[in-house]
mmCIF file of C-alpha atoms in Angstrom:
data_model
loop_
_atom_site.group_PDB
_atom_site.id
_atom_site.type_symbol
_atom_site.label_atom_id
_atom_site.label_comp_id
_atom_site.label_asym_id
_atom_site.label_seq_id
_atom_site.Cartn_x
_atom_site.Cartn_y
_atom_site.Cartn_z
ATOM 1 C CA UNK A 132 6.491 -23.442 21.319
ATOM 2 C CA UNK A 133 3.522 -21.303 20.384
ATOM 3 C CA UNK A 134 0.525 -22.212 18.220
ATOM 4 C CA UNK A 135 -2.213 -19.805 17.121
ATOM 5 C CA UNK A 136 -5.666 -21.035 16.153
ATOM 6 C CA UNK A 137 -7.783 -18.991 13.735
ATOM 7 C CA UNK A 138 -11.355 -20.229 13.744
ATOM 8 C CA UNK A 139 -13.453 -19.105 10.772
ATOM 9 C CA UNK A 140 -16.836 -20.561 11.706
ATOM 10 C CA UNK A 141 -19.861 -18.884 13.257
ATOM 11 C CA UNK A 142 -19.433 -20.261 16.781
ATOM 12 C CA UNK A 143 -22.536 -22.477 16.720
ATOM 13 C CA UNK A 144 -22.841 -24.926 19.599
ATOM 14 C CA UNK A 145 -23.192 -27.947 17.299
ATOM 15 C CA UNK A 146 -20.264 -26.967 15.076
ATOM 16 C CA UNK A 147 -18.003 -30.069 14.971
ATOM 17 C CA UNK A 148 -15.019 -27.823 14.234
ATOM 18 C CA UNK A 149 -15.253 -26.417 17.765
ATOM 19 C CA UNK A 150 -15.143 -29.915 19.225
ATOM 20 C CA UNK A 151 -12.059 -30.740 17.148
ATOM 21 C CA UNK A 152 -10.349 -27.531 18.278
ATOM 22 C CA UNK A 153 -11.063 -28.247 21.947
ATOM 23 C CA UNK A 154 -9.566 -31.715 21.539
ATOM 24 C CA UNK A 155 -6.507 -30.348 19.716
ATOM 25 C CA UNK A 156 -5.997 -27.643 22.345
ATOM 26 C CA UNK A 157 -6.127 -30.216 25.140
ATOM 27 C CA UNK A 158 -3.427 -32.343 23.447
ATOM 28 C CA UNK A 159 -1.191 -29.317 22.828
ATOM 29 C CA UNK A 160 -1.601 -28.188 26.446
ATOM 30 C CA UNK A 161 -0.385 -31.606 27.592
ATOM 31 C CA UNK A 162 2.640 -31.167 25.320
ATOM 32 C CA UNK A 163 3.345 -27.807 27.021
ATOM 33 C CA UNK A 164 2.523 -25.767 23.953
ATOM 34 C CA UNK A 165 1.193 -22.219 24.378
ATOM 35 C CA UNK A 166 -2.082 -22.020 22.458
ATOM 36 C CA UNK A 167 -3.921 -18.813 21.547
ATOM 37 C CA UNK A 168 -7.277 -18.971 19.770
ATOM 38 C CA UNK A 169 -8.806 -16.189 17.691
ATOM 39 C CA UNK A 170 -12.494 -16.494 16.859
ATOM 40 C CA UNK A 171 -12.722 -14.478 13.670
ATOM 41 C CA UNK A 172 -16.458 -13.852 14.053
ATOM 42 C CA UNK A 173 -15.602 -11.959 17.250
ATOM 43 C CA UNK A 174 -12.613 -10.218 15.662
ATOM 44 C CA UNK A 175 -14.336 -9.257 12.404
ATOM 45 C CA UNK A 176 -13.661 -5.540 12.875
ATOM 46 C CA UNK A 177 -9.971 -6.210 13.511
ATOM 47 C CA UNK A 178 -9.208 -8.948 10.998
ATOM 48 C CA UNK A 179 -6.822 -6.719 9.047
ATOM 49 C CA UNK A 180 -4.535 -6.350 12.089
ATOM 50 C CA UNK A 181 -4.514 -10.049 13.025
ATOM 51 C CA UNK A 182 -1.534 -10.921 10.767
ATOM 52 C CA UNK A 183 0.713 -9.214 13.316
ATOM 53 C CA UNK A 184 -0.206 -12.008 15.774
ATOM 54 C CA UNK A 185 1.714 -14.429 13.540
ATOM 55 C CA UNK A 186 5.098 -12.940 14.395
ATOM 56 C CA UNK A 187 5.751 -15.068 17.496
ATOM 57 C CA UNK A 188 3.946 -18.211 16.296
ATOM 58 C CA UNK A 189 5.728 -21.450 15.430
ATOM 59 C CA UNK A 190 2.582 -22.982 14.012
ATOM 60 C CA UNK A 191 -0.970 -22.036 13.133
ATOM 61 C CA UNK A 192 -4.212 -23.931 12.847
ATOM 62 C CA UNK A 193 -6.644 -22.622 10.258
ATOM 63 C CA UNK A 194 -10.046 -24.013 11.167
ATOM 64 C CA UNK A 195 -12.948 -23.846 8.731
ATOM 65 C CA UNK A 196 -16.572 -24.944 9.041
ATOM 66 C CA UNK A 197 -18.068 -25.808 5.657
ATOM 67 C CA UNK A 198 -21.801 -25.135 5.876
ATOM 68 C CA UNK A 199 -22.555 -24.693 2.197
ATOM 69 C CA UNK A 200 -19.589 -23.610 0.061
ATOM 70 C CA UNK A 201 -15.916 -23.098 0.831
ATOM 71 C CA UNK A 202 -14.039 -21.864 3.867
ATOM 72 C CA UNK A 203 -16.308 -18.918 4.642
ATOM 73 C CA UNK A 204 -15.853 -15.175 4.548
ATOM 74 C CA UNK A 205 -14.061 -14.536 7.840
ATOM 75 C CA UNK A 206 -11.228 -16.979 7.145
ATOM 76 C CA UNK A 207 -10.910 -15.671 3.598
ATOM 77 C CA UNK A 208 -10.636 -12.123 4.933
ATOM 78 C CA UNK A 209 -7.897 -13.231 7.314
ATOM 79 C CA UNK A 210 -5.919 -14.867 4.492
ATOM 80 C CA UNK A 211 -6.402 -11.744 2.361
ATOM 81 C CA UNK A 212 -5.013 -9.650 5.215
ATOM 82 C CA UNK A 213 -2.019 -11.999 5.512
ATOM 83 C CA UNK A 214 -1.340 -11.524 1.802
ATOM 84 C CA UNK A 215 -1.680 -7.742 1.944
ATOM 85 C CA UNK A 216 -0.184 -6.907 5.331
ATOM 86 C CA UNK A 217 1.477 -10.029 6.740
ATOM 87 C CA UNK A 218 5.217 -10.367 7.262
ATOM 88 C CA UNK A 219 6.052 -12.956 4.570
ATOM 89 C CA UNK A 220 9.442 -13.635 6.151
ATOM 90 C CA UNK A 221 7.781 -14.668 9.409
ATOM 91 C CA UNK A 222 5.100 -16.681 7.617
ATOM 92 C CA UNK A 223 7.732 -18.646 5.683
ATOM 93 C CA UNK A 224 8.832 -20.263 8.972
ATOM 94 C CA UNK A 225 5.337 -21.124 10.221
ATOM 95 C CA UNK A 226 3.782 -24.582 9.905
ATOM 96 C CA UNK A 227 0.058 -24.620 9.118
ATOM 97 C CA UNK A 228 -2.330 -27.377 10.215
ATOM 98 C CA UNK A 229 -5.694 -27.176 8.371
ATOM 99 C CA UNK A 230 -8.801 -28.323 10.239
ATOM 100 C CA UNK A 231 -11.942 -28.573 8.119
ATOM 101 C CA UNK A 232 -15.239 -30.012 9.318
ATOM 102 C CA UNK A 233 -18.172 -30.040 6.916
ATOM 103 C CA UNK A 234 -21.865 -30.562 7.418
ATOM 104 C CA UNK A 235 -22.333 -30.524 3.657
ATOM 105 C CA UNK A 236 -20.279 -31.389 0.592
ATOM 106 C CA UNK A 237 -16.896 -29.779 0.028
ATOM 107 C CA UNK A 238 -14.538 -30.515 2.929
ATOM 108 C CA UNK A 239 -11.701 -31.666 0.663
ATOM 109 C CA UNK A 240 -11.923 -28.599 -1.578
ATOM 110 C CA UNK A 241 -11.886 -26.347 1.502
ATOM 111 C CA UNK A 242 -8.788 -28.102 2.876
ATOM 112 C CA UNK A 243 -7.017 -27.753 -0.470
ATOM 113 C CA UNK A 244 -7.937 -24.045 -0.516
ATOM 114 C CA UNK A 245 -6.247 -23.514 2.849
ATOM 115 C CA UNK A 246 -3.172 -25.487 1.794
ATOM 116 C CA UNK A 247 -2.810 -23.588 -1.489
ATOM 117 C CA UNK A 248 -3.322 -20.243 0.233
ATOM 118 C CA UNK A 249 -0.644 -20.989 2.831
ATOM 119 C CA UNK A 250 1.760 -22.150 0.127
ATOM 120 C CA UNK A 251 1.150 -18.916 -1.778
ATOM 121 C CA UNK A 252 1.970 -16.990 1.390
ATOM 122 C CA UNK A 253 5.241 -18.901 1.611
ATOM 123 C CA UNK A 254 4.419 -20.976 4.700
ATOM 124 C CA UNK A 255 4.656 -24.721 5.236
ATOM 125 C CA UNK A 256 1.350 -26.642 5.265
ATOM 126 C CA UNK A 257 1.234 -30.164 6.689
ATOM 127 C CA UNK A 258 -1.322 -32.946 6.498
ATOM 128 C CA UNK A 259 -4.486 -31.734 8.149
ATOM 129 C CA UNK A 260 -7.713 -32.926 9.683
ATOM 130 C CA UNK A 261 -10.660 -33.155 7.320
ATOM 131 C CA UNK A 262 -14.056 -34.796 7.820
ATOM 132 C CA UNK A 263 -17.715 -34.775 6.853
ATOM 133 C CA UNK A 264 -19.943 -34.824 9.941
ATOM 134 C CA UNK A 265 -23.564 -35.836 9.572
ATOM 135 C CA UNK A 266 -24.291 -36.160 13.298
ATOM 136 C CA UNK A 267 -22.076 -34.150 15.608
ATOM 137 C CA UNK A 268 -23.029 -36.193 18.705
ATOM 138 C CA UNK A 269 -21.983 -39.489 17.095
ATOM 139 C CA UNK A 270 -18.788 -37.842 15.842
ATOM 140 C CA UNK A 271 -17.833 -36.472 19.258
ATOM 141 C CA UNK A 272 -18.524 -39.748 21.085
ATOM 142 C CA UNK A 273 -16.658 -41.954 18.614
ATOM 143 C CA UNK A 274 -13.466 -43.149 20.342
ATOM 144 C CA UNK A 275 -11.672 -43.901 17.077
ATOM 145 C CA UNK A 276 -12.307 -40.392 15.753
ATOM 146 C CA UNK A 277 -11.029 -38.918 19.006
ATOM 147 C CA UNK A 278 -7.877 -41.013 18.744
ATOM 148 C CA UNK A 279 -7.329 -39.866 15.150
ATOM 149 C CA UNK A 280 -7.561 -36.225 16.215
ATOM 150 C CA UNK A 281 -4.970 -36.846 18.931
ATOM 151 C CA UNK A 282 -2.588 -38.592 16.514
ATOM 152 C CA UNK A 283 -2.920 -35.823 13.920
ATOM 153 C CA UNK A 284 -2.204 -33.203 16.597
ATOM 154 C CA UNK A 285 0.871 -35.079 17.787
ATOM 155 C CA UNK A 286 2.122 -35.274 14.181
ATOM 156 C CA UNK A 287 1.664 -31.502 13.894
ATOM 157 C CA UNK A 288 3.666 -31.009 17.097
ATOM 158 C CA UNK A 289 6.489 -33.219 15.819
ATOM 159 C CA UNK A 290 6.608 -31.379 12.496
ATOM 160 C CA UNK A 291 7.187 -28.086 14.319
ATOM 161 C CA UNK A 292 9.626 -29.397 16.917
ATOM 162 C CA UNK A 293 11.749 -31.224 14.337
ATOM 163 C CA UNK A 294 11.567 -28.352 11.808
ATOM 164 C CA UNK A 295 10.259 -30.682 9.128
ATOM 165 C CA UNK A 296 11.418 -29.765 5.623
ATOM 166 C CA UNK A 297 8.799 -29.655 2.887
ATOM 167 C CA UNK A 298 9.356 -30.476 -0.761
ATOM 168 C CA UNK A 299 9.365 -27.466 -3.089
ATOM 169 C CA UNK A 300 6.061 -26.799 -4.829
ATOM 170 C CA UNK A 301 4.941 -25.034 -7.976
ATOM 171 C CA UNK A 302 2.926 -22.465 -6.003
ATOM 172 C CA UNK A 303 6.122 -20.673 -5.032
ATOM 173 C CA UNK A 304 7.162 -20.423 -8.656
ATOM 174 C CA UNK A 305 3.740 -19.044 -9.586
ATOM 175 C CA UNK A 306 4.093 -16.477 -6.794
ATOM 176 C CA UNK A 307 7.463 -15.342 -8.168
ATOM 177 C CA UNK A 308 6.387 -15.069 -11.806
ATOM 178 C CA UNK A 309 2.678 -14.242 -11.772
ATOM 179 C CA UNK A 310 1.284 -13.160 -8.410
ATOM 180 C CA UNK A 311 1.943 -9.637 -7.241
ATOM 181 C CA UNK A 312 0.705 -8.042 -4.075
ATOM 182 C CA UNK A 313 -1.394 -4.930 -4.739
ATOM 183 C CA UNK A 314 0.418 -3.039 -1.988
ATOM 184 C CA UNK A 315 3.752 -1.289 -2.593
ATOM 185 C CA UNK A 316 6.950 -2.753 -1.160
ATOM 186 C CA UNK A 317 6.796 -2.049 2.542
ATOM 187 C CA UNK A 318 8.762 -3.120 5.568
ATOM 188 C CA UNK A 319 6.958 -5.474 7.988
ATOM 189 C CA UNK A 320 6.549 -2.541 10.400
ATOM 190 C CA UNK A 321 5.000 -0.370 7.687
ATOM 191 C CA UNK A 322 2.659 -3.190 6.631
ATOM 192 C CA UNK A 323 1.566 -3.642 10.233
ATOM 193 C CA UNK A 324 0.879 0.079 10.586
ATOM 194 C CA UNK A 325 -1.065 0.087 7.308
ATOM 195 C CA UNK A 326 -3.234 -2.799 8.495
ATOM 196 C CA UNK A 327 -4.023 -0.831 11.672
ATOM 197 C CA UNK A 328 -5.111 2.166 9.607
ATOM 198 C CA UNK A 329 -7.304 -0.016 7.367
ATOM 199 C CA UNK A 330 -9.099 -1.472 10.401
ATOM 200 C CA UNK A 331 -9.867 2.028 11.761
ATOM 201 C CA UNK A 332 -13.261 2.971 10.297
ATOM 202 C CA UNK A 333 -12.968 6.632 11.301
ATOM 203 C CA UNK A 334 -9.542 6.918 9.678
ATOM 204 C CA UNK A 335 -10.753 5.274 6.458
ATOM 205 C CA UNK A 336 -13.835 7.519 6.357
ATOM 206 C CA UNK A 337 -11.708 10.638 6.867
ATOM 207 C CA UNK A 338 -9.276 9.520 4.150
ATOM 208 C CA UNK A 339 -12.129 8.988 1.692
ATOM 209 C CA UNK A 340 -13.520 12.435 2.472
ATOM 210 C CA UNK A 341 -10.084 14.003 1.987
ATOM 211 C CA UNK A 342 -9.616 12.207 -1.324
ATOM 212 C CA UNK A 343 -13.036 13.334 -2.565
ATOM 213 C CA UNK A 344 -12.280 16.903 -1.522
ATOM 214 C CA UNK A 345 -8.903 16.865 -3.283
ATOM 215 C CA UNK A 346 -10.423 15.259 -6.374
ATOM 216 C CA UNK A 347 -13.081 17.956 -6.516
ATOM 217 C CA UNK A 348 -10.440 20.670 -6.044
ATOM 218 C CA UNK A 349 -8.178 19.352 -8.795
ATOM 219 C CA UNK A 350 -11.094 18.810 -11.150
ATOM 220 C CA UNK A 351 -12.013 22.439 -10.713
ATOM 221 C CA UNK A 352 -8.416 23.544 -11.297
ATOM 222 C CA UNK A 353 -8.176 21.424 -14.434
ATOM 223 C CA UNK A 354 -11.574 22.458 -15.731
ATOM 224 C CA UNK A 355 -12.946 18.929 -15.354
ATOM 225 C CA UNK A 356 -15.847 19.432 -12.980
ATOM 226 C CA UNK A 357 -18.094 16.500 -13.820
ATOM 227 C CA UNK A 358 -21.052 17.921 -11.886
ATOM 228 C CA UNK A 359 -20.932 21.147 -13.877
ATOM 229 C CA UNK A 360 -20.854 19.194 -17.133
ATOM 230 C CA UNK A 361 -23.976 17.346 -16.014
ATOM 231 C CA UNK A 362 -25.648 20.636 -15.051
ATOM 232 C CA UNK A 363 -24.886 22.096 -18.476
ATOM 233 C CA UNK A 364 -26.240 19.026 -20.248
ATOM 234 C CA UNK A 365 -29.546 19.167 -18.390
ATOM 235 C CA UNK A 366 -29.907 22.908 -18.944
ATOM 236 C CA UNK A 367 -29.412 22.480 -22.696
ATOM 237 C CA UNK A 368 -31.854 19.572 -22.876
ATOM 238 C CA UNK A 369 -34.598 21.528 -21.101
ATOM 239 C CA UNK A 370 -34.115 24.960 -22.697
ATOM 240 C CA UNK A 371 -37.223 26.652 -24.134
ATOM 241 C CA UNK A 372 -36.342 29.942 -25.943
ATOM 242 C CA UNK A 373 -38.275 33.079 -25.142
ATOM 243 C CA UNK A 374 -38.633 35.888 -27.672
ATOM 244 C CA UNK A 375 -36.790 39.149 -26.935
ATOM 245 C CA UNK A 376 -35.182 37.750 -23.804
ATOM 246 C CA UNK A 377 -31.544 38.571 -23.235
ATOM 247 C CA UNK A 378 -30.204 37.680 -19.814
ATOM 248 C CA UNK A 379 -27.180 36.450 -17.940
ATOM 249 C CA UNK A 380 -27.519 34.252 -14.844
ATOM 250 C CA UNK A 381 -24.605 33.426 -12.587
ATOM 251 C CA UNK A 382 -25.240 30.524 -10.210
ATOM 252 C CA UNK A 383 -22.711 30.224 -7.388
ATOM 253 C CA UNK A 384 -22.699 26.608 -6.135
ATOM 254 C CA UNK A 385 -21.505 27.275 -2.590
ATOM 255 C CA UNK A 386 -20.459 23.776 -1.477
ATOM 256 C CA UNK A 387 -18.598 23.218 -4.758
ATOM 257 C CA UNK A 388 -16.737 26.508 -4.678
ATOM 258 C CA UNK A 389 -17.557 27.125 -8.355
ATOM 259 C CA UNK A 390 -19.913 29.171 -10.502
ATOM 260 C CA UNK A 391 -22.073 28.365 -13.497
ATOM 261 C CA UNK A 392 -22.807 31.129 -16.021
ATOM 262 C CA UNK A 393 -25.918 30.924 -18.208
ATOM 263 C CA UNK A 394 -26.093 33.408 -21.120
ATOM 264 C CA UNK A 395 -29.368 33.660 -23.039
ATOM 265 C CA UNK A 396 -29.848 35.610 -26.253
ATOM 266 C CA UNK A 397 -33.367 34.809 -27.449
ATOM 267 C CA UNK A 398 -33.010 31.282 -28.931
ATOM 268 C CA UNK A 399 -29.289 30.996 -28.205
ATOM 269 C CA UNK A 400 -27.984 29.414 -25.005
ATOM 270 C CA UNK A 401 -24.410 29.481 -23.773
ATOM 271 C CA UNK A 402 -23.478 27.728 -20.512
ATOM 272 C CA UNK A 403 -20.026 27.502 -19.004
ATOM 273 C CA UNK A 404 -18.196 27.397 -15.709
ATOM 274 C CA UNK A 405 -17.556 30.855 -14.285
ATOM 275 C CA UNK A 406 -16.430 33.515 -13.922
ATOM 276 C CA UNK A 407 -18.461 35.656 -16.314
ATOM 277 C CA UNK A 408 -16.664 36.251 -19.587
ATOM 278 C CA UNK A 409 -16.839 39.503 -21.552
ATOM 279 C CA UNK A 410 -15.709 43.063 -21.028
ATOM 280 C CA UNK A 411 -14.035 44.085 -17.788
ATOM 281 C CA UNK A 412 -16.546 45.009 -15.114
ATOM 282 C CA UNK A 413 -19.406 43.105 -16.782
ATOM 283 C CA UNK A 414 -22.003 41.867 -14.309
ATOM 284 C CA UNK A 415 -24.716 39.219 -14.623
ATOM 285 C CA UNK A 416 -28.352 40.247 -14.556
ATOM 286 C CA UNK A 417 -29.043 37.755 -11.799
ATOM 287 C CA UNK A 418 -26.588 36.291 -9.278
ATOM 288 C CA UNK A 419 -27.866 33.388 -7.228
ATOM 289 C CA UNK A 420 -26.217 31.429 -4.431
ATOM 290 C CA UNK A 421 -27.385 27.905 -3.652
ATOM 291 C CA UNK A 422 -26.238 24.451 -2.575
ATOM 292 C CA UNK A 423 -25.530 21.717 -5.126
ATOM 293 C CA UNK A 424 -28.351 19.558 -3.691
ATOM 294 C CA UNK A 425 -30.861 22.369 -4.166
ATOM 295 C CA UNK A 426 -29.752 22.860 -7.770
ATOM 296 C CA UNK A 427 -29.975 19.105 -8.359
ATOM 297 C CA UNK A 428 -33.548 19.170 -7.031
ATOM 298 C CA UNK A 429 -34.391 21.967 -9.466
ATOM 299 C CA UNK A 430 -32.818 20.102 -12.390
ATOM 300 C CA UNK A 431 -34.704 16.917 -11.485
ATOM 301 C CA UNK A 432 -38.029 18.795 -11.447
ATOM 302 C CA UNK A 433 -38.773 18.116 -7.777
ATOM 303 C CA UNK A 434 -38.913 21.886 -7.132
ATOM 304 C CA UNK A 435 -38.839 25.088 -9.149
ATOM 305 C CA UNK A 436 -36.257 27.849 -8.956
ATOM 306 C CA UNK A 437 -38.959 30.220 -7.689
ATOM 307 C CA UNK A 438 -40.112 27.842 -4.924
ATOM 308 C CA UNK A 439 -36.508 27.311 -3.787
ATOM 309 C CA UNK A 440 -36.112 31.085 -3.611
ATOM 310 C CA UNK A 441 -39.338 31.449 -1.588
ATOM 311 C CA UNK A 442 -38.134 28.755 0.833
ATOM 312 C CA UNK A 443 -34.880 30.634 1.394
ATOM 313 C CA UNK A 444 -32.772 27.900 -0.233
ATOM 314 C CA UNK A 445 -31.597 30.345 -2.909
ATOM 315 C CA UNK A 446 -30.341 33.861 -2.246
ATOM 316 C CA UNK A 447 -30.595 36.251 -5.211
ATOM 317 C CA UNK A 448 -29.263 39.645 -6.219
ATOM 318 C CA UNK A 449 -30.096 41.512 -9.410
ATOM 319 C CA UNK A 450 -33.107 41.874 -11.693
ATOM 320 C CA UNK A 451 -36.023 40.004 -10.102
ATOM 321 C CA UNK A 452 -38.167 40.423 -13.237
ATOM 322 C CA UNK A 453 -35.620 38.378 -15.180
ATOM 323 C CA UNK A 454 -35.401 35.919 -12.295
ATOM 324 C CA UNK A 455 -39.104 35.056 -12.712
ATOM 325 C CA UNK A 456 -38.385 33.921 -16.286
ATOM 326 C CA UNK A 457 -35.996 31.162 -15.197
ATOM 327 C CA UNK A 458 -38.769 28.591 -14.670
ATOM 328 C CA UNK A 459 -40.272 29.563 -18.036
ATOM 329 C CA UNK A 460 -37.164 29.092 -20.149
ATOM 330 C CA UNK A 461 -36.014 26.006 -18.254
ATOM 331 C CA UNK A 462 -38.730 23.404 -17.755
ATOM 332 C CA UNK A 463 -37.608 20.272 -15.903
#
């Protein structure tokens, strides 16, 4: 027989939950049960892959320390991972023994939370160990409390060894009719692999970067470049016409792989994503190449187009006399 313990507290020396777990482990060892404990505060970077440790377990102990409200974040993350990536077929055969020790109000609510969660996952919860502890020294030295922990542990052992049958509950019906996992239908092996990917920070970061890159690419292909729309809006809001000025600027945003064309005809302004429209062979008066961050700085007013050019952040070809007018007709 194998029992896994998942401890969701912070590992404080005076945590009464740790004392209860040590007592439970000692009893199970005497009953020749293999016990493996996972301290979730030490496994916080790998919580999403912990559901795979349930596969060979006959029973689990979910241990919570209530310090102010509820079961705590680590244990909640573990239960979330079981819902998203756990093998529900394996979980349905696992008996769960809740252990909740509270130094403040709320131990019963926390125990009920663990029981409901395990029922939603399809497992079999049994009567657990739940207590409010005002003084951990008095609690640990109380012989009657120690005996109660032993008896509860023995009852847990008997429930597993005799394959105790539980009455049906409404949670299973709610799961069938209302609850839906957000992940697509996957085999247990695929779910396990997905949980491993989710726990890999470098993989997740790379995936996010790839998604952003693809989103930017498709936006450009579909003519839905949100950045360009924002650029155009700011240019129109800060346009100051200049008499007798006719000019065409083409701004190549290098890291976006797109161009912005600005056509000025005295008091008329026309801005659009490139390339330059008009007759074949038409060329802009000024072609500038710059990074999106530099252009954003110009639009925010933190630097001028001319100062960016002098700093080498903008490379320009074309009519430099017209270039000098940019900061006059656009004042940010």
